[in-house]
PDB file of C-alpha atoms in Angstrom:
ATOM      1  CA  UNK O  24      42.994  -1.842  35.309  1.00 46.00           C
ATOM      2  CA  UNK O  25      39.322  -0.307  34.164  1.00 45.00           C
ATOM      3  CA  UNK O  26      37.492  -3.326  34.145  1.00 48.00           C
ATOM      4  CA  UNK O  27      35.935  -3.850  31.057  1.00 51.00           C
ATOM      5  CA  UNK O  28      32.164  -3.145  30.428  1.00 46.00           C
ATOM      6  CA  UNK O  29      30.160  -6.512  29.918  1.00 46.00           C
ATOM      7  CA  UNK O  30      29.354  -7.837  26.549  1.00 43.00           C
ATOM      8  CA  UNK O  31      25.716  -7.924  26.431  1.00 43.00           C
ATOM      9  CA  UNK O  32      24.190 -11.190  26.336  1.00 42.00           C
ATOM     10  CA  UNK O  33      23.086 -13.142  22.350  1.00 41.00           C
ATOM     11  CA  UNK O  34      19.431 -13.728  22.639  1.00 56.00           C
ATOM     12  CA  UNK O  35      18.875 -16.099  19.994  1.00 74.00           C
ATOM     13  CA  UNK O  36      15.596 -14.412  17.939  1.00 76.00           C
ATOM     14  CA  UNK O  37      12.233 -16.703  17.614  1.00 83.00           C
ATOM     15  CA  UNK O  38      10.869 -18.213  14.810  1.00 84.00           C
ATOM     16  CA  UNK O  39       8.333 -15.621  14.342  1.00 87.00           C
ATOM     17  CA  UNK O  40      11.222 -12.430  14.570  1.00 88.00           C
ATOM     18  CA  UNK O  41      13.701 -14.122  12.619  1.00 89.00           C
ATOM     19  CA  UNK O  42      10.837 -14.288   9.484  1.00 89.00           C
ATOM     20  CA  UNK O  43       9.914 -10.591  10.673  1.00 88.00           C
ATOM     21  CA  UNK O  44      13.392  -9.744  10.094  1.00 90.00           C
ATOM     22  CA  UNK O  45      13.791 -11.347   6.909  1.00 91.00           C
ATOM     23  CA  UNK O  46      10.862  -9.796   5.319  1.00 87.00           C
ATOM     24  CA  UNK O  47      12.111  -6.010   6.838  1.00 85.00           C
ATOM     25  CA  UNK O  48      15.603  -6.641   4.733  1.00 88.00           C
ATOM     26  CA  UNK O  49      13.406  -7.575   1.916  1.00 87.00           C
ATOM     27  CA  UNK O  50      10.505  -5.052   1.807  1.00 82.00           C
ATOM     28  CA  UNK O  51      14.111  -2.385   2.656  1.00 83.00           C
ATOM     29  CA  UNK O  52      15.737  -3.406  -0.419  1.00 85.00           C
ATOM     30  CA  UNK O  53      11.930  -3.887  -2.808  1.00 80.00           C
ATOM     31  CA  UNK O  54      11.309  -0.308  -2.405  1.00 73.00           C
ATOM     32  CA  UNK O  55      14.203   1.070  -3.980  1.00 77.00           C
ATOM     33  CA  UNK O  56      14.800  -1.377  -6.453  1.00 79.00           C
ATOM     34  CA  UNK O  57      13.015  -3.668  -8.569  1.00 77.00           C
ATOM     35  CA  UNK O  58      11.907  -7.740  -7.504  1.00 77.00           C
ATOM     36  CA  UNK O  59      14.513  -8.035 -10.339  1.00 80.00           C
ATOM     37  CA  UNK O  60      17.147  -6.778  -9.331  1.00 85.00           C
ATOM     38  CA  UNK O  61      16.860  -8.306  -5.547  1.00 87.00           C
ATOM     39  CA  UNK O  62      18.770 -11.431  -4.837  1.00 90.00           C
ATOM     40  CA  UNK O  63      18.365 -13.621  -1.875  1.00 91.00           C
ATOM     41  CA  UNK O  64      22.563 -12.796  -0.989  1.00 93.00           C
ATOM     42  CA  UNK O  65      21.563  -9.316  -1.024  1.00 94.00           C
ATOM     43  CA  UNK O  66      18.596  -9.888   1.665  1.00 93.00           C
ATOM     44  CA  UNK O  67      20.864 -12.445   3.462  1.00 93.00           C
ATOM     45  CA  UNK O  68      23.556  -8.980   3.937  1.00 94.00           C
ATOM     46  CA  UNK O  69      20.846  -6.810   4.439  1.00 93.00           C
ATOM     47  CA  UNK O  70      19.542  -8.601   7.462  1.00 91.00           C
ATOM     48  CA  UNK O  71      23.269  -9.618   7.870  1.00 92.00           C
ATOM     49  CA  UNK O  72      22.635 -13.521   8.136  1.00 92.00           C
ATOM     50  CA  UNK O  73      23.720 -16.319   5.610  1.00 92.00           C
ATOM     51  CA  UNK O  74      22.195 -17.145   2.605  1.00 92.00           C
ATOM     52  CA  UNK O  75      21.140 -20.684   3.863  1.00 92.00           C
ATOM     53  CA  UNK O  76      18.844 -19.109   6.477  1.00 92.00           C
ATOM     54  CA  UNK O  77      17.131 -17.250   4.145  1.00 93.00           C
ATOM     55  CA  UNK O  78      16.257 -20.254   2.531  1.00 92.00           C
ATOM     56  CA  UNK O  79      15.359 -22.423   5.732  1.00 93.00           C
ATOM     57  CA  UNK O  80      12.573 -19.641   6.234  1.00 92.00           C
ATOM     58  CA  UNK O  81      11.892 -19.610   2.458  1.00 92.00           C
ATOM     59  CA  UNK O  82      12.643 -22.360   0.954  1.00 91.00           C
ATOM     60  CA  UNK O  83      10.472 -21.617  -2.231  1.00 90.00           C
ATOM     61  CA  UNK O  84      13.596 -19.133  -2.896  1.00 88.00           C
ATOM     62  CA  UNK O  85      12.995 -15.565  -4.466  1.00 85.00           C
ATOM     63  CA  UNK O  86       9.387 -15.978  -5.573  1.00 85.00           C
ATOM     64  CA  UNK O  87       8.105 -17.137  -1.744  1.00 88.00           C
ATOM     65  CA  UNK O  88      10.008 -14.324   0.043  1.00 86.00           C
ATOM     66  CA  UNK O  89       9.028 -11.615  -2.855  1.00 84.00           C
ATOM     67  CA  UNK O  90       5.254 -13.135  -1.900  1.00 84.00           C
ATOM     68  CA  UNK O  91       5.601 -12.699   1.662  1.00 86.00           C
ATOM     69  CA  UNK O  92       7.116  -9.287   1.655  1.00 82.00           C
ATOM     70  CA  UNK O  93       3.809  -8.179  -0.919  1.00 81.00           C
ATOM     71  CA  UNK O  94       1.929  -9.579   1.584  1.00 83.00           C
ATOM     72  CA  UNK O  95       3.519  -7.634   4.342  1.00 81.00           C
ATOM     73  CA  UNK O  96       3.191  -4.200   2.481  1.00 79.00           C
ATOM     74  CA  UNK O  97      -0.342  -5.089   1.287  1.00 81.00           C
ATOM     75  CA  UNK O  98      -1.134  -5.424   4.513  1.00 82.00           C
ATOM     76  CA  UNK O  99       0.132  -1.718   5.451  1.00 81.00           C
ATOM     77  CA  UNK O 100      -1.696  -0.472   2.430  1.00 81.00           C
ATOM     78  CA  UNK O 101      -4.991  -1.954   3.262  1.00 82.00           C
ATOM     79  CA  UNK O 102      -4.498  -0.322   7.130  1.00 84.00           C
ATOM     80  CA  UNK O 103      -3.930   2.924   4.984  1.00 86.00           C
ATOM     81  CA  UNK O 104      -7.439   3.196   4.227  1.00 84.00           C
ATOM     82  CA  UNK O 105      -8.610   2.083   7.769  1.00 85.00           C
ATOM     83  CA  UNK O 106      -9.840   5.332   9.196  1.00 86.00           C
ATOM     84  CA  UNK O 107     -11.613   5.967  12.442  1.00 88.00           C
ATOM     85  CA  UNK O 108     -15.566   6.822  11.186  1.00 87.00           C
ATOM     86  CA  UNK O 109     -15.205   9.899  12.851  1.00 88.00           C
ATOM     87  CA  UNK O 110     -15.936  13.200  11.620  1.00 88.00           C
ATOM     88  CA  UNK O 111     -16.442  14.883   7.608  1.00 90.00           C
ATOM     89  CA  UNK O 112     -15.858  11.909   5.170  1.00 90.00           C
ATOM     90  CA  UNK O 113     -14.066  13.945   3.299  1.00 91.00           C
ATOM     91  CA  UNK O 114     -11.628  14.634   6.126  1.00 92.00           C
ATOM     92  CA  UNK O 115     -11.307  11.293   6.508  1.00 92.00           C
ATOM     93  CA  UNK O 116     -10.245  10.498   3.429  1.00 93.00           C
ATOM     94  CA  UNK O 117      -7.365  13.054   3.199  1.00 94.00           C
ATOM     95  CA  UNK O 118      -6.060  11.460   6.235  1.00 93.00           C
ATOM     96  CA  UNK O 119      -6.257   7.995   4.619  1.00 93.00           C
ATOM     97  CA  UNK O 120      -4.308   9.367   1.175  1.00 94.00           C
ATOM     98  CA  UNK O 121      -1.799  11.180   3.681  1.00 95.00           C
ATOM     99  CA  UNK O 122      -0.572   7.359   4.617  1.00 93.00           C
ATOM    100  CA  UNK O 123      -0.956   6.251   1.260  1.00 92.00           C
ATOM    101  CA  UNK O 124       1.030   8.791  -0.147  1.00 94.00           C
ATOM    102  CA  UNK O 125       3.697   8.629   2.662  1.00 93.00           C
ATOM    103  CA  UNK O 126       3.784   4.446   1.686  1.00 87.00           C
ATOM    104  CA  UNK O 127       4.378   5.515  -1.980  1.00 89.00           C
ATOM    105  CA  UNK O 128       7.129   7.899  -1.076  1.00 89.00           C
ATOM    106  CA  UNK O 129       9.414   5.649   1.427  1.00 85.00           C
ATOM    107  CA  UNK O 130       8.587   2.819  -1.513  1.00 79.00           C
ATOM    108  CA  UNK O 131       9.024   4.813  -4.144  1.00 78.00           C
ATOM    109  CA  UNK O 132      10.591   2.431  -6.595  1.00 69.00           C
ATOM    110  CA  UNK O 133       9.405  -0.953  -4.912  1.00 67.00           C
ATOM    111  CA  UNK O 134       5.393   0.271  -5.486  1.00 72.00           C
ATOM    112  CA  UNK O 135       6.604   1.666  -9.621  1.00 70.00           C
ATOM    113  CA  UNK O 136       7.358  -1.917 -10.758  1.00 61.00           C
ATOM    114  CA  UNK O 137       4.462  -3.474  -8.078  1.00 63.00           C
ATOM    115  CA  UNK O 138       2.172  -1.446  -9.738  1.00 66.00           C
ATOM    116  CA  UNK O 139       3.469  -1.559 -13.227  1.00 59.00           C
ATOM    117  CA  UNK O 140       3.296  -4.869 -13.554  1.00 52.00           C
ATOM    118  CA  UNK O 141       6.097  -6.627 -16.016  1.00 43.00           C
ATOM    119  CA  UNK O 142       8.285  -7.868 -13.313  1.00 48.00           C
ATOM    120  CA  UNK O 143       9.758 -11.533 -13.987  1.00 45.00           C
ATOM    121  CA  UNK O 144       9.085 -12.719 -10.318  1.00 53.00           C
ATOM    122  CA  UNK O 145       5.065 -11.137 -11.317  1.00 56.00           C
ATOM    123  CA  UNK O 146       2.938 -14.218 -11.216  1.00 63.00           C
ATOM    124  CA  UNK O 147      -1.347 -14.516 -10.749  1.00 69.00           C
ATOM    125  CA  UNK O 148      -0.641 -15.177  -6.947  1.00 75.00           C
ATOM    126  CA  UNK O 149       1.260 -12.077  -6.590  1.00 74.00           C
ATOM    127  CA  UNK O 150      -1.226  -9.821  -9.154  1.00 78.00           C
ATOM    128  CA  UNK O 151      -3.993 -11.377  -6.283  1.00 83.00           C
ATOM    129  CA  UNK O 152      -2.699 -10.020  -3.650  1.00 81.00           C
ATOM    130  CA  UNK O 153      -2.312  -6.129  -5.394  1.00 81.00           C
ATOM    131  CA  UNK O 154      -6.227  -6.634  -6.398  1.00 86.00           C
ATOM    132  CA  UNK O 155      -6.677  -7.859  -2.774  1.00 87.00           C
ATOM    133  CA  UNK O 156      -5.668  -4.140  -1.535  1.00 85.00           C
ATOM    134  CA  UNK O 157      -8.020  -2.152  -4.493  1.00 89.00           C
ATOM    135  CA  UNK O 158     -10.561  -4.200  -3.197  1.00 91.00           C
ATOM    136  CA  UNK O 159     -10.172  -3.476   0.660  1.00 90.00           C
ATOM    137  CA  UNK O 160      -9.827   0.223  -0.310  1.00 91.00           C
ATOM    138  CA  UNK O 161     -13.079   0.210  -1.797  1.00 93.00           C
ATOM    139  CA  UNK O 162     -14.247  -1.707   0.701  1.00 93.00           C
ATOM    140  CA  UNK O 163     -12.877   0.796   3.383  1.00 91.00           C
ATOM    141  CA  UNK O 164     -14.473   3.915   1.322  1.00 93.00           C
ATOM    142  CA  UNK O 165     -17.673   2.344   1.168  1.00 94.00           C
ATOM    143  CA  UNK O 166     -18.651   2.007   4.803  1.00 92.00           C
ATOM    144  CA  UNK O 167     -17.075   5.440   5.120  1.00 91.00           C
ATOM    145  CA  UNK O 168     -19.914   5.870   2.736  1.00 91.00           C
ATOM    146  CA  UNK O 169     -21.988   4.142   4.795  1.00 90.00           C
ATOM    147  CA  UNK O 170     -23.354   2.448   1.983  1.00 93.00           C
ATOM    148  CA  UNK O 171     -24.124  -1.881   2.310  1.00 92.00           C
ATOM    149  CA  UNK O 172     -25.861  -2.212  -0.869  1.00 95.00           C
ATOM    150  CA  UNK O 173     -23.837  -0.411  -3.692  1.00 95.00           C
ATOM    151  CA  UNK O 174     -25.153  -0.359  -6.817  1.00 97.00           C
ATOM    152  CA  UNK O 175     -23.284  -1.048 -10.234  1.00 97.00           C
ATOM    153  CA  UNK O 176     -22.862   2.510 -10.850  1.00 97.00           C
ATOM    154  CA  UNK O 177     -21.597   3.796  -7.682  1.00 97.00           C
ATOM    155  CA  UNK O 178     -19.180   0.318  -7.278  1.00 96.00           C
ATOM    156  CA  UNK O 179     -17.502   1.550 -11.000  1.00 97.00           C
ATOM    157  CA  UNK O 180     -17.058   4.976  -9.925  1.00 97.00           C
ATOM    158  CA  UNK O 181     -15.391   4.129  -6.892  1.00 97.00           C
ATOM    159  CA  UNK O 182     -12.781   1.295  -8.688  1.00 95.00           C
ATOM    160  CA  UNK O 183     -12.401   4.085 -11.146  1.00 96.00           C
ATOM    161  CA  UNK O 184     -10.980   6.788  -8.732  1.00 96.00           C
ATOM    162  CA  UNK O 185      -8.642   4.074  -6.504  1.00 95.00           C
ATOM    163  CA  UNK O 186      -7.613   3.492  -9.825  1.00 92.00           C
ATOM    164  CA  UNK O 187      -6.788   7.165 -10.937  1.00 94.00           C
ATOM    165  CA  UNK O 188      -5.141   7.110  -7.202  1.00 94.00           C
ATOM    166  CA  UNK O 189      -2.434   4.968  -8.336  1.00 90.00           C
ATOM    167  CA  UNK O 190      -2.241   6.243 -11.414  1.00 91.00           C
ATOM    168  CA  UNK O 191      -1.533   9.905 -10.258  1.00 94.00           C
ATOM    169  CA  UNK O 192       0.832   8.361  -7.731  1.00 91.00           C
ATOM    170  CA  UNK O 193       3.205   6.834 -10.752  1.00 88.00           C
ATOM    171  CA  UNK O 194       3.126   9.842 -12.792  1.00 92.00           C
ATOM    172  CA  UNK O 195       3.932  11.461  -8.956  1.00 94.00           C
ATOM    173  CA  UNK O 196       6.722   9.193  -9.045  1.00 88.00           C
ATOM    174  CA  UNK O 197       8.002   9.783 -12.524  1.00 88.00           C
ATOM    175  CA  UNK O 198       7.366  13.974 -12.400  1.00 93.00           C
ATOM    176  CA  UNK O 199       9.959  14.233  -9.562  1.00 93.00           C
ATOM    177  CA  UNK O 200       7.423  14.258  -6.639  1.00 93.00           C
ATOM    178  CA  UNK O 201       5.480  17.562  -8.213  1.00 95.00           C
ATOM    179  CA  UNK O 202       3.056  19.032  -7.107  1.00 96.00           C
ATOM    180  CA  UNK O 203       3.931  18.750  -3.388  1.00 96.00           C
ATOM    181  CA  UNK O 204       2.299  15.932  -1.418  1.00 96.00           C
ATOM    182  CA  UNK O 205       0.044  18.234  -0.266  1.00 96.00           C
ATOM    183  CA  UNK O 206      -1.571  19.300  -2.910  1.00 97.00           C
ATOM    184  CA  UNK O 207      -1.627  15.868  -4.661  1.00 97.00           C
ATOM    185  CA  UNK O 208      -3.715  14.908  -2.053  1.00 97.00           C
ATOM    186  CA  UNK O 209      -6.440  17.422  -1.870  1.00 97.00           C
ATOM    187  CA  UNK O 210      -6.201  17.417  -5.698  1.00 97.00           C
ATOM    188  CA  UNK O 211      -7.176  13.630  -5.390  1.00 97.00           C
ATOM    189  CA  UNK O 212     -10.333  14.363  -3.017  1.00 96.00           C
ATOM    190  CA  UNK O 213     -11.050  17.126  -5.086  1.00 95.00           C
ATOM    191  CA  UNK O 214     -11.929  14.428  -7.939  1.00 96.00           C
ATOM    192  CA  UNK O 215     -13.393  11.923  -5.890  1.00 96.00           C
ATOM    193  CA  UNK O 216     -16.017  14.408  -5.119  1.00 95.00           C
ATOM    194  CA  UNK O 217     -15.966  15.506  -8.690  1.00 96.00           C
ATOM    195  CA  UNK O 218     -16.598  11.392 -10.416  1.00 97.00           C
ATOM    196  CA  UNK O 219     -19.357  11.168  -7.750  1.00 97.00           C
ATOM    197  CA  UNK O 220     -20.827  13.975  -8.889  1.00 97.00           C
ATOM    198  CA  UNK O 221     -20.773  13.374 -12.447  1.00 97.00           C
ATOM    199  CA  UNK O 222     -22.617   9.728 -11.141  1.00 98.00           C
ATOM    200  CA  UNK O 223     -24.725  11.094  -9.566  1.00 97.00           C
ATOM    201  CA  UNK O 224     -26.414  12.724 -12.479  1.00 96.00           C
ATOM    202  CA  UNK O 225     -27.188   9.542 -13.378  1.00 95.00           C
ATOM    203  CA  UNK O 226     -27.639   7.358 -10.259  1.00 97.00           C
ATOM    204  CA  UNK O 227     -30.175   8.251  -7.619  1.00 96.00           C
ATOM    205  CA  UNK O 228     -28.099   6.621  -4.962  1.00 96.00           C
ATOM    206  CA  UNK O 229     -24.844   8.633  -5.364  1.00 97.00           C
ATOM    207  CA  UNK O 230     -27.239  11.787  -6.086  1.00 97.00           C
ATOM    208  CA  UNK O 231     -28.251  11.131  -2.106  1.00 95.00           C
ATOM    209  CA  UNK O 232     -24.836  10.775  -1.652  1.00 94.00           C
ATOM    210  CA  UNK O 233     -23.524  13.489  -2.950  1.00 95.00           C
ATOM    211  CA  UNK O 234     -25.849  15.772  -1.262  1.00 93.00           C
ATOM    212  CA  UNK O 235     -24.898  14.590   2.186  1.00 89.00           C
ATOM    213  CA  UNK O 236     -21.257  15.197   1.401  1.00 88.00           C
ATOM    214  CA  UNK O 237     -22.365  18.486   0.127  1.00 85.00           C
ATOM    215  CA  UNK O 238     -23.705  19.509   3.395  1.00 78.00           C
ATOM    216  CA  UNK O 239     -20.365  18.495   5.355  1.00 72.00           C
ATOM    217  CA  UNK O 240     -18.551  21.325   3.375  1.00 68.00           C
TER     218      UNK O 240
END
């Protein structure tokens, strides 16, 4: 007889890969549908464990696990944004929006309703922690700036364009994925250097600003 090949051995997972896993099944099944929609049993068959251990490692239910998987993906977006200082800014920044952009796509429908807002398992912990990443992007684009100091005018006008970032990345969304990636993106620097601009008619510090990023073209 052939003797059979060995089974290979269980190795029972840690704490720490066990939550890991958990949250993987859950961010999996977030981006393509809504927090709505999601029930623990289907992250308990996604990660293809009971429903029980789900709720040993969250035992605040739904809510706790949608939390912790926001967390999770917050994280990744704020790491979009963290670009080497090397090199044009401007460069810099279209390698930043080439990871954001690839996030919105593989989370297509998961970011819609994160960003939308409207979702029953939305609460002011979970609307925290989608400020929290706006607020490390501008973070992020100011020391790219190389600005410690900014001033009310130049803070604004930064806000502004993350915002029109995730605006133009729903209406990406709901148009089909048109343009092409690529062109959303430069399209997107394109106007960043177009609001500071349009500051900078008005605020010295964005008018130095401006004419340093001029000079990288």
């Amino acid at each position: 007889m052939t003797p059979q090949a060995p089974t290979p051995a269980y190795r029972r997972l840690s704490v720490e890969e066990r939550r890991i896993q958990l949250l993987d099944a859950a961010l999996t099944l977030f981006a393509h549908r809504p927090p709505e929609e999601v029930s623990l049993d289907d992250v308990a068959e996604q990660a293809g464990v009971s429903r029980p251990l789900v709720y040993r490692y969250f035992p605040g239910g739904k809510q706790q696990l949608y939390e912790a998987a926001l967390r999770s993906a917050a994280d990744e977006l704020r790491l979009c944004f963290d670009e080497p200082r090397e090199g044009p800014l401007l460069a810099r920044l279209s390698h930043a929006l080439d990871r954001y952009l690839t996030f919105v796509d593989q989370h297509d429908t998961g970011f819609s309703a994160l960003l939308r807002g409207g979702s029953v398992v939305e609460t002011s912990q979970t609307s925290g922690i989608v400020d929290g990443v706006r607020r490390a992007a501008a973070d992020h684009i100011m020391r790219h700036l190389d600005v410690t100091e900014p001033g009310p005018r130049l803070r604004m006008t930064v806000r502004m364009w993350i915002t029109a970032v995730e605006a133009a990345s729903l209406i990406w969304l709901d148009e089909d994925k048109q343009p092409p990636v690529d062109e959303l993106r430069d399209w997107l620097v394109e106007q960043f250097l177009a609001v500071l601009t349009v500051t900078a008619r008005r605020d010295p510090q964005t008018a130095t600003l401006v004419e340093a990023l001029a000079a990288d073209l």
